[in-house]
Short mmCIF file of C-alpha atoms in Angstrom, two decimals:
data_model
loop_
_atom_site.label_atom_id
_atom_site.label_comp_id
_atom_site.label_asym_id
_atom_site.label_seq_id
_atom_site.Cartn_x
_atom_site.Cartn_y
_atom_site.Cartn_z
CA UNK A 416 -40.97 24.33 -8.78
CA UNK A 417 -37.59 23.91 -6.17
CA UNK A 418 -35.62 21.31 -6.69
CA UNK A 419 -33.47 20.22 -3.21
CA UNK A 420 -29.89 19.91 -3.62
CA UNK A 421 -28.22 16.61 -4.17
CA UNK A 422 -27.09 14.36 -1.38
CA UNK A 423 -23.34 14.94 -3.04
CA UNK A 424 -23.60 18.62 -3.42
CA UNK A 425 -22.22 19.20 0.46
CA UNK A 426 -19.44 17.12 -0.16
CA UNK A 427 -17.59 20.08 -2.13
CA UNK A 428 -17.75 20.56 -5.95
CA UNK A 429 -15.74 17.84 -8.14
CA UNK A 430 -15.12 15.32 -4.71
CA UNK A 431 -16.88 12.31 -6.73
CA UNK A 432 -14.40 13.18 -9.56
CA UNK A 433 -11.57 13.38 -7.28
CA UNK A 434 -12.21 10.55 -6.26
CA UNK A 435 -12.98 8.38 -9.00
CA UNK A 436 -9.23 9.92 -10.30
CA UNK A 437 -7.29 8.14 -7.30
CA UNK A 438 -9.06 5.42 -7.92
CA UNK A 439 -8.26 5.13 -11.49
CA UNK A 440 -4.78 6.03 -11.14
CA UNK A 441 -4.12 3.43 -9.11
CA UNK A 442 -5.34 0.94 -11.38
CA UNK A 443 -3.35 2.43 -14.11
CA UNK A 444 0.04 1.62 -11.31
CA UNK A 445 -1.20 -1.47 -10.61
CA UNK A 446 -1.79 -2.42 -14.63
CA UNK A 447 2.44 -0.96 -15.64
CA UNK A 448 3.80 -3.50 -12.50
CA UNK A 449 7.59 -3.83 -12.98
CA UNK A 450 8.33 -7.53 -13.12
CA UNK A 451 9.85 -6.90 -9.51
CA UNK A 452 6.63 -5.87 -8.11
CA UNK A 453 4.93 -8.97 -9.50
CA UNK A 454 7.07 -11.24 -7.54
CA UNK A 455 6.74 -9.11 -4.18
CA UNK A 456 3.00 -9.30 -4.58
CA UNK A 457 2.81 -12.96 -4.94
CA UNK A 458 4.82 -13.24 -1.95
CA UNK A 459 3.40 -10.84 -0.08
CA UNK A 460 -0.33 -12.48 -0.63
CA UNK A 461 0.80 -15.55 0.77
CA UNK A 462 0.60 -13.70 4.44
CA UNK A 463 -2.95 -13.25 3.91
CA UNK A 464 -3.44 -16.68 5.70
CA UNK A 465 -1.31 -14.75 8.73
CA UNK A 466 -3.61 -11.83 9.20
CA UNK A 467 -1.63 -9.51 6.70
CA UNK A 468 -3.70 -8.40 4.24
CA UNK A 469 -1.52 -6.05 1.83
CA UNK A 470 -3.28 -3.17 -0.81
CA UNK A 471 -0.94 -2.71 -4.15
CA UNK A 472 -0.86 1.01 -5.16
CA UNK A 473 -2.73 2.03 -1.78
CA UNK A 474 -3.63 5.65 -1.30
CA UNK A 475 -2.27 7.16 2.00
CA UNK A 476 -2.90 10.81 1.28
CA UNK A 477 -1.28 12.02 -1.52
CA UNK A 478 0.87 9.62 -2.03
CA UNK A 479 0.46 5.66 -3.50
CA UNK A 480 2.71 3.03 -1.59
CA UNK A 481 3.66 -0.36 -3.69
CA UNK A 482 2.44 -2.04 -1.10
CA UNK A 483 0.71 -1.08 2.29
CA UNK A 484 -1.07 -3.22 5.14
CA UNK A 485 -3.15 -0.77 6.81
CA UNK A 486 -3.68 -3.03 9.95
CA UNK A 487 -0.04 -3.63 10.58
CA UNK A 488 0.55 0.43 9.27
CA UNK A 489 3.75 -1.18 7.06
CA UNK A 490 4.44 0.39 3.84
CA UNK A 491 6.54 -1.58 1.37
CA UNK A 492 8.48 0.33 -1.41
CA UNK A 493 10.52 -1.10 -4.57
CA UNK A 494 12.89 1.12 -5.40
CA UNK A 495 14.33 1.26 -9.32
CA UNK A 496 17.72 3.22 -10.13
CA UNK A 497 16.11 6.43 -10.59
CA UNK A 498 15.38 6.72 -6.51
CA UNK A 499 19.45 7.40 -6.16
CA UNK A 500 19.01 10.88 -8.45
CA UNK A 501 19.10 13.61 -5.63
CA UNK A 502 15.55 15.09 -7.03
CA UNK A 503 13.75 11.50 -6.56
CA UNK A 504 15.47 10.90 -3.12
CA UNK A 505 14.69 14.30 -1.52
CA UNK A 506 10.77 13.65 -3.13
CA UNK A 507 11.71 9.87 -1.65
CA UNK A 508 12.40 10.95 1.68
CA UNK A 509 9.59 13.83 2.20
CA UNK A 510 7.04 10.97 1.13
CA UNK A 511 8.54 8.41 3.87
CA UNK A 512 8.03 11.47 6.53
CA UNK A 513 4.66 11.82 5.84
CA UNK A 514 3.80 8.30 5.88
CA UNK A 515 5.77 8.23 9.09
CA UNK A 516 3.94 10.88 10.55
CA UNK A 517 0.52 9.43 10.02
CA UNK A 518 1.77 6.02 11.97
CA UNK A 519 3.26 4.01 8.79
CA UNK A 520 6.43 2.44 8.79
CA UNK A 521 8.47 2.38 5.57
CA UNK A 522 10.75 -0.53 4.14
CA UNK A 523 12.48 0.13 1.37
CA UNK A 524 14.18 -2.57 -1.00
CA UNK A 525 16.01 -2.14 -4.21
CA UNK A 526 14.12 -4.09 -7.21
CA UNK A 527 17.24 -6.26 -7.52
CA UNK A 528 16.61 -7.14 -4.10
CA UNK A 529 13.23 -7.84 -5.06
CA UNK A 530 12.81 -12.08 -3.95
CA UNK A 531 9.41 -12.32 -3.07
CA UNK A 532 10.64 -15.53 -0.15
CA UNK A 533 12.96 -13.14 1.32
CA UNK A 534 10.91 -10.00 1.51
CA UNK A 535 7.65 -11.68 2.74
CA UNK A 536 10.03 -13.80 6.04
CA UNK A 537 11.32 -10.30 6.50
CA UNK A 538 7.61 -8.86 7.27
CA UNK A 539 7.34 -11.66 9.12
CA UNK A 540 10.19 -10.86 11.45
CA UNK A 541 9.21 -7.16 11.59
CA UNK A 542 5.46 -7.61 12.80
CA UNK A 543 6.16 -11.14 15.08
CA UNK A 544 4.22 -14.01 15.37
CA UNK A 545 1.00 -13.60 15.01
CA UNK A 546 -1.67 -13.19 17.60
CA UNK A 547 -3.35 -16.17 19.27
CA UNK A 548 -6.66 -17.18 18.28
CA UNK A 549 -9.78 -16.40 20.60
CA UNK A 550 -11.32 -18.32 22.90
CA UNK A 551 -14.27 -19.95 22.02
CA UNK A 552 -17.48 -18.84 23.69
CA UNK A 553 -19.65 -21.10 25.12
CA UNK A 554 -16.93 -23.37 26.37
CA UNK A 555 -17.84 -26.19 24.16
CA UNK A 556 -18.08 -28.88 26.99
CA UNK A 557 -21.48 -30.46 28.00
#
């Protein structure tokens, strides 16, 4: 008797592993949330209403941005007082090139900058108002 290889087995050995890895690290991120990245989140789900829908601990690659709206390609980042050692910074800045060079832009704030009001009117001012709604079809008139 032949058996015929699983649907999975031409994705590469261990890819549903890999996978289900990212995905649990970044629910592990998301569950140890500094206090600063609490606040940003709240404000930063009050845009949803805008358009801009915002991913905590988002996967771009290798890397996992705070926050990310794929749509807009924005990447926020809290930075703690570790980022200003020279061997975080340089690992800091080669992450923010790669993000660039896949199309994301980077913001950076320091968690003591970290007011969720402030933060969310300064995505606002980055992406612009946004887009006007669409026509309706049909007219509507009879």
């Amino acid at each position: 008797m032949t058996f015929s290889p699983s649907p999975k087995e031409g994705r590469g050995e261990g890819w549903g592993a890999k996978k289900r890895m990212s995905i649990e690290r970044a629910r592990a991120l998301r569950k140890r949330q500094t206090e600063s990245e609490k606040r940003i989140w709240r404000g930063l789900r009050l845009l949803r209403h805008e358009g801009l829908h915002f991913r905590r601990q988002a996967q771009i690659g290798k890397y996992y941005a705070d926050f990310a709206c794929h749509r807009a390609k924005l990447v926020i980042e809290l930075d703690g007082a570790h980022h200003a050692e020279p061997d975080q910074a340089k690992y800091d800045k080669e992450r923010t090139s790669f993000l660039e060079s896949v199309g994301y832009r980077v913001v950076r704030f320091w968690n003591v900058e970290a007011n969720e009001e402030a933060i969310a009117q300064y995505v606002r001012s980055l992406l612009g108002p946004p887009p006007p709604a669409p026509p309706l079809v049909g007219g509507g008139e009879s």
